[in-house]
PDB file of C-alpha atoms in Angstrom:
ATOM      1  CA  MET A  50     -21.135 -47.286  -2.468  1.00 56.00           C
ATOM      2  CA  LYS A  51     -22.780 -45.129  -0.324  1.00 54.00           C
ATOM      3  CA  LYS A  52     -19.744 -45.641   2.361  1.00 55.00           C
ATOM      4  CA  ILE A  53     -17.526 -44.443  -0.104  1.00 57.00           C
ATOM      5  CA  PHE A  54     -19.310 -41.521  -1.011  1.00 50.00           C
ATOM      6  CA  LYS A  55     -20.088 -40.584   2.707  1.00 48.00           C
ATOM      7  CA  ASN A  56     -16.282 -40.885   3.189  1.00 47.00           C
ATOM      8  CA  ILE A  57     -15.705 -38.845   0.332  1.00 53.00           C
ATOM      9  CA  ILE A  58     -17.985 -36.070   1.436  1.00 54.00           C
ATOM     10  CA  LEU A  59     -16.115 -36.401   4.982  1.00 44.00           C
ATOM     11  CA  GLY A  60     -12.640 -35.812   3.943  1.00 45.00           C
ATOM     12  CA  PHE A  61     -13.986 -32.948   1.349  1.00 44.00           C
ATOM     13  CA  LEU A  62     -15.410 -31.161   4.696  1.00 41.00           C
ATOM     14  CA  ALA A  63     -12.632 -32.012   7.121  1.00 40.00           C
ATOM     15  CA  PHE A  64      -9.974 -30.343   3.748  1.00 39.00           C
ATOM     16  CA  ILE A  65     -12.156 -27.452   4.093  1.00 43.00           C
ATOM     17  CA  LEU A  66     -11.953 -27.052   7.991  1.00 39.00           C
ATOM     18  CA  ILE A  67      -8.329 -27.673   8.216  1.00 37.00           C
ATOM     19  CA  ILE A  68      -7.796 -24.392   5.198  1.00 37.00           C
ATOM     20  CA  SER A  69     -10.294 -22.524   7.143  1.00 38.00           C
ATOM     21  CA  SER A  70      -8.394 -23.080  10.450  1.00 38.00           C
ATOM     22  CA  ILE A  71      -5.078 -22.297   8.816  1.00 37.00           C
ATOM     23  CA  CYS A  72      -6.423 -18.856   7.329  1.00 37.00           C
ATOM     24  CA  ILE A  73      -8.047 -17.776  10.479  1.00 42.00           C
ATOM     25  CA  PHE A  74      -4.892 -18.341  11.967  1.00 40.00           C
ATOM     26  CA  TYR A  75      -2.725 -16.921   9.028  1.00 43.00           C
ATOM     27  CA  PHE A  76      -4.711 -13.477   9.502  1.00 45.00           C
ATOM     28  CA  SER A  77      -5.865 -13.201  12.888  1.00 48.00           C
ATOM     29  CA  SER A  78      -2.237 -11.894  13.700  1.00 70.00           C
ATOM     30  CA  TYR A  79      -1.759  -8.575  11.782  1.00 84.00           C
ATOM     31  CA  TYR A  80       0.632  -5.440  12.496  1.00 93.00           C
ATOM     32  CA  GLU A  81      -1.327  -3.293  14.039  1.00 94.00           C
ATOM     33  CA  ALA A  82      -0.601   0.535  13.983  1.00 95.00           C
ATOM     34  CA  VAL A  83       1.391   1.773  16.950  1.00 95.00           C
ATOM     35  CA  ASN A  84       0.020   5.129  17.699  1.00 91.00           C
ATOM     36  CA  ASN A  85      -4.110   5.527  17.040  1.00 82.00           C
ATOM     37  CA  THR A  86      -4.430   8.205  18.473  1.00 88.00           C
ATOM     38  CA  TYR A  87      -3.995  10.902  15.870  1.00 92.00           C
ATOM     39  CA  GLN A  88      -6.447  14.077  15.498  1.00 91.00           C
ATOM     40  CA  SER A  89      -7.750  16.794  13.307  1.00 94.00           C
ATOM     41  CA  THR A  90      -6.007  19.980  12.659  1.00 94.00           C
ATOM     42  CA  ASP A  91      -6.250  23.316  11.276  1.00 91.00           C
ATOM     43  CA  LEU A  92      -4.042  21.383   8.632  1.00 92.00           C
ATOM     44  CA  TYR A  93      -5.803  18.055   8.149  1.00 96.00           C
ATOM     45  CA  THR A  94      -8.964  16.638   8.583  1.00 95.00           C
ATOM     46  CA  ILE A  95      -8.665  12.786   9.988  1.00 96.00           C
ATOM     47  CA  TYR A  96     -11.354  10.615  10.041  1.00 93.00           C
ATOM     48  CA  ILE A  97     -11.811   6.653   9.881  1.00 94.00           C
ATOM     49  CA  ASN A  98     -14.941   4.106   9.415  1.00 92.00           C
ATOM     50  CA  LYS A  99     -14.884   0.790   8.150  1.00 88.00           C
ATOM     51  CA  GLU A 100     -13.620   0.809   4.770  1.00 91.00           C
ATOM     52  CA  GLU A 101     -11.024   3.452   4.673  1.00 97.00           C
ATOM     53  CA  THR A 102      -8.866   5.898   6.498  1.00 97.00           C
ATOM     54  CA  TRP A 103      -8.982   9.468   5.328  1.00 97.00           C
ATOM     55  CA  VAL A 104      -6.518  12.139   5.817  1.00 97.00           C
ATOM     56  CA  LYS A 105      -7.463  15.149   3.946  1.00 96.00           C
ATOM     57  CA  SER A 106      -5.644  18.424   3.675  1.00 95.00           C
ATOM     58  CA  ASN A 107      -7.664  21.526   3.572  1.00 87.00           C
ATOM     59  CA  ASN A 108      -6.733  22.902   0.441  1.00 78.00           C
ATOM     60  CA  ASN A 109      -5.866  20.505  -2.437  1.00 79.00           C
ATOM     61  CA  ASP A 110      -7.080  18.932  -5.373  1.00 90.00           C
ATOM     62  CA  THR A 111      -5.218  15.590  -5.495  1.00 94.00           C
ATOM     63  CA  LEU A 112      -5.857  12.505  -4.343  1.00 96.00           C
ATOM     64  CA  ILE A 113      -3.698   9.939  -2.983  1.00 98.00           C
ATOM     65  CA  ILE A 114      -4.958   6.402  -3.072  1.00 98.00           C
ATOM     66  CA  MET A 115      -3.002   4.082  -0.925  1.00 98.00           C
ATOM     67  CA  TYR A 116      -2.701   0.397  -0.738  1.00 97.00           C
ATOM     68  CA  PRO A 117      -1.661  -0.899   2.880  1.00 96.00           C
ATOM     69  CA  GLY A 118       1.094  -3.618   2.623  1.00 96.00           C
ATOM     70  CA  CYS A 119      -0.059  -7.744   3.237  1.00 94.00           C
ATOM     71  CA  LYS A 120      -1.123  -7.765   7.279  1.00 94.00           C
ATOM     72  CA  VAL A 121      -0.639  -4.456   8.421  1.00 96.00           C
ATOM     73  CA  GLU A 122      -3.628  -2.414   9.934  1.00 96.00           C
ATOM     74  CA  ASN A 123      -4.213   0.815   7.305  1.00 96.00           C
ATOM     75  CA  GLU A 124      -4.018   2.998  10.006  1.00 96.00           C
ATOM     76  CA  ALA A 125      -0.237   2.050  10.347  1.00 97.00           C
ATOM     77  CA  TYR A 126       0.167   4.751   7.489  1.00 98.00           C
ATOM     78  CA  ILE A 127      -1.345   7.567   9.182  1.00 98.00           C
ATOM     79  CA  PRO A 128       1.856   9.353   9.756  1.00 98.00           C
ATOM     80  CA  LEU A 129       3.113   9.166   6.172  1.00 98.00           C
ATOM     81  CA  ALA A 130      -0.637  10.687   4.879  1.00 98.00           C
ATOM     82  CA  ILE A 131      -0.116  13.684   7.628  1.00 97.00           C
ATOM     83  CA  GLU A 132       3.295  14.036   6.294  1.00 97.00           C
ATOM     84  CA  LEU A 133       1.898  14.419   2.573  1.00 97.00           C
ATOM     85  CA  THR A 134      -0.604  17.116   3.579  1.00 97.00           C
ATOM     86  CA  LYS A 135       2.610  19.179   4.136  1.00 95.00           C
ATOM     87  CA  TYR A 136       2.460  19.172   0.186  1.00 95.00           C
ATOM     88  CA  GLY A 137      -1.273  19.742  -0.311  1.00 94.00           C
ATOM     89  CA  TYR A 138      -1.625  15.767  -1.010  1.00 96.00           C
ATOM     90  CA  SER A 139      -5.244  13.903   0.925  1.00 97.00           C
ATOM     91  CA  THR A 140      -4.433  10.273   1.515  1.00 98.00           C
ATOM     92  CA  VAL A 141      -7.441   7.955   1.573  1.00 98.00           C
ATOM     93  CA  ILE A 142      -6.033   4.586   3.193  1.00 98.00           C
ATOM     94  CA  ILE A 143      -7.867   1.450   2.252  1.00 97.00           C
ATOM     95  CA  ASP A 144      -8.837  -0.950   4.540  1.00 95.00           C
ATOM     96  CA  PRO A 145      -9.364  -4.172   3.567  1.00 94.00           C
ATOM     97  CA  LEU A 146     -10.972  -7.277   4.324  1.00 88.00           C
ATOM     98  CA  LEU A 147      -8.650  -9.556   6.755  1.00 86.00           C
ATOM     99  CA  ASN A 148      -5.592  -6.633   6.138  1.00 88.00           C
ATOM    100  CA  PHE A 149      -5.416  -8.098   2.242  1.00 90.00           C
ATOM    101  CA  MET A 150      -5.447  -6.012  -0.610  1.00 94.00           C
ATOM    102  CA  LEU A 151      -6.255  -8.906  -2.987  1.00 92.00           C
ATOM    103  CA  ALA A 152      -9.419  -9.100  -1.445  1.00 90.00           C
ATOM    104  CA  ASP A 153     -10.112  -5.939  -2.631  1.00 91.00           C
ATOM    105  CA  THR A 154      -7.936  -5.409  -5.622  1.00 95.00           C
ATOM    106  CA  ASN A 155     -10.438  -2.654  -7.472  1.00 95.00           C
ATOM    107  CA  ALA A 156     -10.721  -0.409  -4.237  1.00 96.00           C
ATOM    108  CA  TYR A 157      -9.492   2.613  -5.849  1.00 96.00           C
ATOM    109  CA  LYS A 158     -12.358   2.610  -8.374  1.00 95.00           C
ATOM    110  CA  LYS A 159     -14.726   4.163  -5.598  1.00 95.00           C
ATOM    111  CA  TYR A 160     -12.668   7.290  -4.828  1.00 96.00           C
ATOM    112  CA  LEU A 161     -12.473   8.371  -8.906  1.00 96.00           C
ATOM    113  CA  LYS A 162     -14.880  11.685  -7.875  1.00 91.00           C
ATOM    114  CA  ASP A 163     -14.250  14.934  -6.630  1.00 90.00           C
ATOM    115  CA  TYR A 164     -10.351  15.369  -7.410  1.00 94.00           C
ATOM    116  CA  LYS A 165      -8.787  16.715 -10.025  1.00 93.00           C
ATOM    117  CA  SER A 166      -5.490  14.279 -10.064  1.00 94.00           C
ATOM    118  CA  TYR A 167      -5.685  10.763  -8.374  1.00 96.00           C
ATOM    119  CA  TYR A 168      -2.711   8.745  -7.669  1.00 97.00           C
ATOM    120  CA  LEU A 169      -2.337   5.009  -6.368  1.00 98.00           C
ATOM    121  CA  MET A 170       0.288   4.248  -4.034  1.00 98.00           C
ATOM    122  CA  GLY A 171       1.163   0.741  -2.307  1.00 98.00           C
ATOM    123  CA  HIS A 172       3.143  -0.186   0.272  1.00 98.00           C
ATOM    124  CA  SER A 173       4.759  -3.581  -0.753  1.00 97.00           C
ATOM    125  CA  LEU A 174       1.977  -6.498  -1.485  1.00 96.00           C
ATOM    126  CA  GLY A 175      -0.445  -3.492  -1.418  1.00 96.00           C
ATOM    127  CA  GLY A 176       2.324  -2.065  -4.485  1.00 97.00           C
ATOM    128  CA  THR A 177       1.831  -5.169  -6.551  1.00 97.00           C
ATOM    129  CA  VAL A 178      -1.786  -5.534  -6.061  1.00 96.00           C
ATOM    130  CA  ALA A 179      -2.370  -1.532  -7.395  1.00 97.00           C
ATOM    131  CA  SER A 180      -0.024  -2.443 -10.775  1.00 97.00           C
ATOM    132  CA  MET A 181      -1.931  -5.239 -11.465  1.00 96.00           C
ATOM    133  CA  VAL A 182      -5.282  -2.960 -11.595  1.00 97.00           C
ATOM    134  CA  VAL A 183      -3.999   0.433 -12.235  1.00 97.00           C
ATOM    135  CA  ASP A 184      -5.317   2.281 -15.197  1.00 95.00           C
ATOM    136  CA  GLU A 185      -5.120   5.864 -17.267  1.00 93.00           C
ATOM    137  CA  ASN A 186      -7.657   7.180 -14.956  1.00 94.00           C
ATOM    138  CA  ILE A 187      -5.100   7.143 -12.667  1.00 96.00           C
ATOM    139  CA  ASP A 188      -2.232  10.172 -13.070  1.00 95.00           C
ATOM    140  CA  ALA A 189       0.638   8.231 -10.878  1.00 96.00           C
ATOM    141  CA  LEU A 190       1.467   4.970  -9.353  1.00 97.00           C
ATOM    142  CA  ILE A 191       3.527   5.253  -6.013  1.00 98.00           C
ATOM    143  CA  LEU A 192       5.467   2.119  -5.398  1.00 98.00           C
ATOM    144  CA  LEU A 193       7.241   1.626  -2.137  1.00 98.00           C
ATOM    145  CA  ALA A 194       9.145  -1.195  -1.449  1.00 98.00           C
ATOM    146  CA  SER A 195       7.567  -3.162  -4.060  1.00 98.00           C
ATOM    147  CA  TYR A 196       7.022  -3.720  -7.806  1.00 98.00           C
ATOM    148  CA  SER A 197       4.596  -4.958 -10.415  1.00 97.00           C
ATOM    149  CA  SER A 198       4.130  -8.248 -11.305  1.00 95.00           C
ATOM    150  CA  LYS A 199       1.912  -7.661 -14.361  1.00 96.00           C
ATOM    151  CA  ASP A 200       3.368  -6.137 -17.268  1.00 98.00           C
ATOM    152  CA  ILE A 201       2.031  -1.782 -17.574  1.00 97.00           C
ATOM    153  CA  SER A 202       4.796  -0.889 -19.415  1.00 97.00           C
ATOM    154  CA  ASP A 203       2.913   0.582 -22.204  1.00 96.00           C
ATOM    155  CA  LEU A 204       0.976   2.384 -19.832  1.00 95.00           C
ATOM    156  CA  ASN A 205       0.144   5.825 -20.106  1.00 94.00           C
ATOM    157  CA  ILE A 206       1.175   6.432 -16.399  1.00 94.00           C
ATOM    158  CA  ASN A 207       3.930   8.266 -14.326  1.00 96.00           C
ATOM    159  CA  VAL A 208       5.637   5.980 -12.264  1.00 97.00           C
ATOM    160  CA  LEU A 209       7.315   6.359  -8.978  1.00 98.00           C
ATOM    161  CA  SER A 210       9.399   3.343  -7.186  1.00 98.00           C
ATOM    162  CA  ILE A 211      11.102   3.570  -3.598  1.00 98.00           C
ATOM    163  CA  THR A 212      12.968   1.677  -1.834  1.00 98.00           C
ATOM    164  CA  GLY A 213      14.784   1.593   1.168  1.00 98.00           C
ATOM    165  CA  GLU A 214      18.373   0.765   1.322  1.00 98.00           C
ATOM    166  CA  LEU A 215      18.624  -1.972   4.217  1.00 98.00           C
ATOM    167  CA  ASP A 216      14.575  -3.520   3.080  1.00 98.00           C
ATOM    168  CA  GLY A 217      15.527  -7.300   4.442  1.00 98.00           C
ATOM    169  CA  VAL A 218      11.596  -8.389   3.385  1.00 98.00           C
ATOM    170  CA  LEU A 219      11.296  -7.307  -0.316  1.00 98.00           C
ATOM    171  CA  ASN A 220      12.775  -9.906  -2.674  1.00 96.00           C
ATOM    172  CA  LEU A 221      15.421  -7.532  -4.316  1.00 94.00           C
ATOM    173  CA  LYS A 222      15.895 -10.239  -7.823  1.00 96.00           C
ATOM    174  CA  LYS A 223      12.210 -10.026  -8.247  1.00 96.00           C
ATOM    175  CA  GLN A 224      12.148  -6.046  -7.817  1.00 97.00           C
ATOM    176  CA  GLU A 225      14.902  -5.739 -10.461  1.00 97.00           C
ATOM    177  CA  GLU A 226      13.883  -8.753 -12.830  1.00 97.00           C
ATOM    178  CA  ALA A 227      10.401  -6.715 -12.687  1.00 97.00           C
ATOM    179  CA  LYS A 228      11.271  -3.105 -14.036  1.00 98.00           C
ATOM    180  CA  ILE A 229      10.928  -4.421 -16.974  1.00 98.00           C
ATOM    181  CA  ASN A 230       7.348  -4.516 -16.168  1.00 98.00           C
ATOM    182  CA  LEU A 231       7.280  -0.841 -15.918  1.00 98.00           C
ATOM    183  CA  PRO A 232       7.222   1.981 -18.514  1.00 97.00           C
ATOM    184  CA  LYS A 233      10.668   3.241 -19.069  1.00 95.00           C
ATOM    185  CA  ASN A 234      10.683   6.569 -17.783  1.00 94.00           C
ATOM    186  CA  THR A 235       9.507   5.156 -13.947  1.00 97.00           C
ATOM    187  CA  ILE A 236      11.926   6.914 -11.737  1.00 97.00           C
ATOM    188  CA  TYR A 237      13.681   4.508  -8.455  1.00 98.00           C
ATOM    189  CA  LYS A 238      14.972   6.106  -5.908  1.00 98.00           C
ATOM    190  CA  ILE A 239      16.497   4.177  -2.778  1.00 98.00           C
ATOM    191  CA  ILE A 240      16.443   5.916   0.391  1.00 98.00           C
ATOM    192  CA  GLU A 241      19.743   5.204   2.378  1.00 98.00           C
ATOM    193  CA  GLY A 242      19.533   3.644   5.672  1.00 98.00           C
ATOM    194  CA  GLY A 243      16.017   3.550   5.171  1.00 98.00           C
ATOM    195  CA  ASN A 244      14.135  -0.179   5.619  1.00 98.00           C
ATOM    196  CA  HIS A 245      10.760  -2.188   4.680  1.00 98.00           C
ATOM    197  CA  SER A 246       9.147  -1.837   7.582  1.00 98.00           C
ATOM    198  CA  ASP A 247       9.245   1.844   7.924  1.00 98.00           C
ATOM    199  CA  PHE A 248       7.138   3.320   5.392  1.00 98.00           C
ATOM    200  CA  GLY A 249       4.552   2.839   7.969  1.00 98.00           C
ATOM    201  CA  ASP A 250       4.266   2.996  11.668  1.00 97.00           C
ATOM    202  CA  TYR A 251       3.579  -1.026  12.651  1.00 97.00           C
ATOM    203  CA  GLY A 252       6.885  -1.521  14.690  1.00 96.00           C
ATOM    204  CA  PHE A 253       9.128  -3.986  13.279  1.00 96.00           C
ATOM    205  CA  GLN A 254       8.589  -6.738  10.308  1.00 96.00           C
ATOM    206  CA  ASP A 255       9.604 -10.125  10.447  1.00 95.00           C
ATOM    207  CA  GLY A 256      12.695 -10.293   8.453  1.00 97.00           C
ATOM    208  CA  ASP A 257      13.870  -6.817   8.351  1.00 98.00           C
ATOM    209  CA  ASN A 258      16.849  -5.277   8.897  1.00 98.00           C
ATOM    210  CA  LYS A 259      17.009  -2.253  11.136  1.00 97.00           C
ATOM    211  CA  SER A 260      16.750   1.171   9.618  1.00 98.00           C
ATOM    212  CA  THR A 261      19.455   3.675  10.234  1.00 98.00           C
ATOM    213  CA  LEU A 262      17.028   6.795  10.364  1.00 98.00           C
ATOM    214  CA  LYS A 263      15.654   8.576  13.172  1.00 96.00           C
ATOM    215  CA  GLU A 264      12.115   8.165  13.608  1.00 91.00           C
ATOM    216  CA  ASN A 265       9.652   9.497  11.203  1.00 95.00           C
ATOM    217  CA  GLU A 266      13.067   9.872   8.767  1.00 98.00           C
ATOM    218  CA  GLN A 267      11.741   7.857   6.557  1.00 98.00           C
ATOM    219  CA  ILE A 268       8.094   8.803   6.296  1.00 98.00           C
ATOM    220  CA  GLU A 269       9.272  12.554   5.743  1.00 98.00           C
ATOM    221  CA  ILE A 270      12.275  11.889   3.368  1.00 98.00           C
ATOM    222  CA  THR A 271       8.990   9.517   1.571  1.00 98.00           C
ATOM    223  CA  ALA A 272       6.754  12.488   1.575  1.00 98.00           C
ATOM    224  CA  LYS A 273       9.130  14.151  -0.086  1.00 98.00           C
ATOM    225  CA  LEU A 274      10.224  11.869  -3.188  1.00 98.00           C
ATOM    226  CA  ILE A 275       6.803  11.658  -3.711  1.00 97.00           C
ATOM    227  CA  ASN A 276       5.836  15.304  -4.234  1.00 97.00           C
ATOM    228  CA  ASP A 277       9.559  16.375  -5.786  1.00 96.00           C
ATOM    229  CA  TYR A 278       8.717  13.850  -8.634  1.00 95.00           C
ATOM    230  CA  MET A 279       5.040  14.960  -8.904  1.00 91.00           C
ATOM    231  CA  LYS A 280       5.886  18.345  -9.511  1.00 85.00           C
ATOM    232  CA  THR A 281       8.532  17.399 -11.987  1.00 83.00           C
ATOM    233  CA  ALA A 282       6.331  15.126 -13.902  1.00 77.00           C
ATOM    234  CA  THR A 283       3.520  17.695 -14.353  1.00 59.00           C
ATOM    235  CA  THR A 284       5.597  19.584 -15.715  1.00 45.00           C
ATOM    236  CA  ASN A 285       6.780  17.144 -18.712  1.00 50.00           C
TER     237      ASN A 285
END
């Protein structure tokens, strides 16, 4: 009996070791930000710590809380955050454990202070996680190359969904089927020539299609779509 029990314990420990090794291997590789030399200017302030990256507009009362895509370094979204400061938005980009937003789903809650309005934005898996936890303390949910796996159709918030026309990573069938989970007033925008990777600055993601847009053009279009939608949403 002792031998059987010992073998069970050893088998269990071996299983844990194998799973741990797989996880370490999987999460040890991730998409790094291509450029990490951004600096503050007269229009915005950038500062980075272990929990988040801030890109603060110097004249603003709205905070966008950004959930990164799976295994994407949070600093890869600094260019989008900088572009959003042109419209007066500040952005805090969450830096989750192992670059995996499912490890820090409720991160947005600690930032609900000091601003008049809050938008929760997520790219890819980050958008799916954001839709899982969003509540009416948030004024708007912005999905970039993403969809909601949870039914939030009765939630009284504005929702904007933006997808690249040439996205090769997002499961477009699931995205279409999941539209029923979003409020009826959700607005869907497609960026012609855009793909999955170019919402951030982390290179080319495996399985994606090449964009036909110029460098940073998708980010510029995305920021403008967000601002145009939010101006309309807040006047309705």
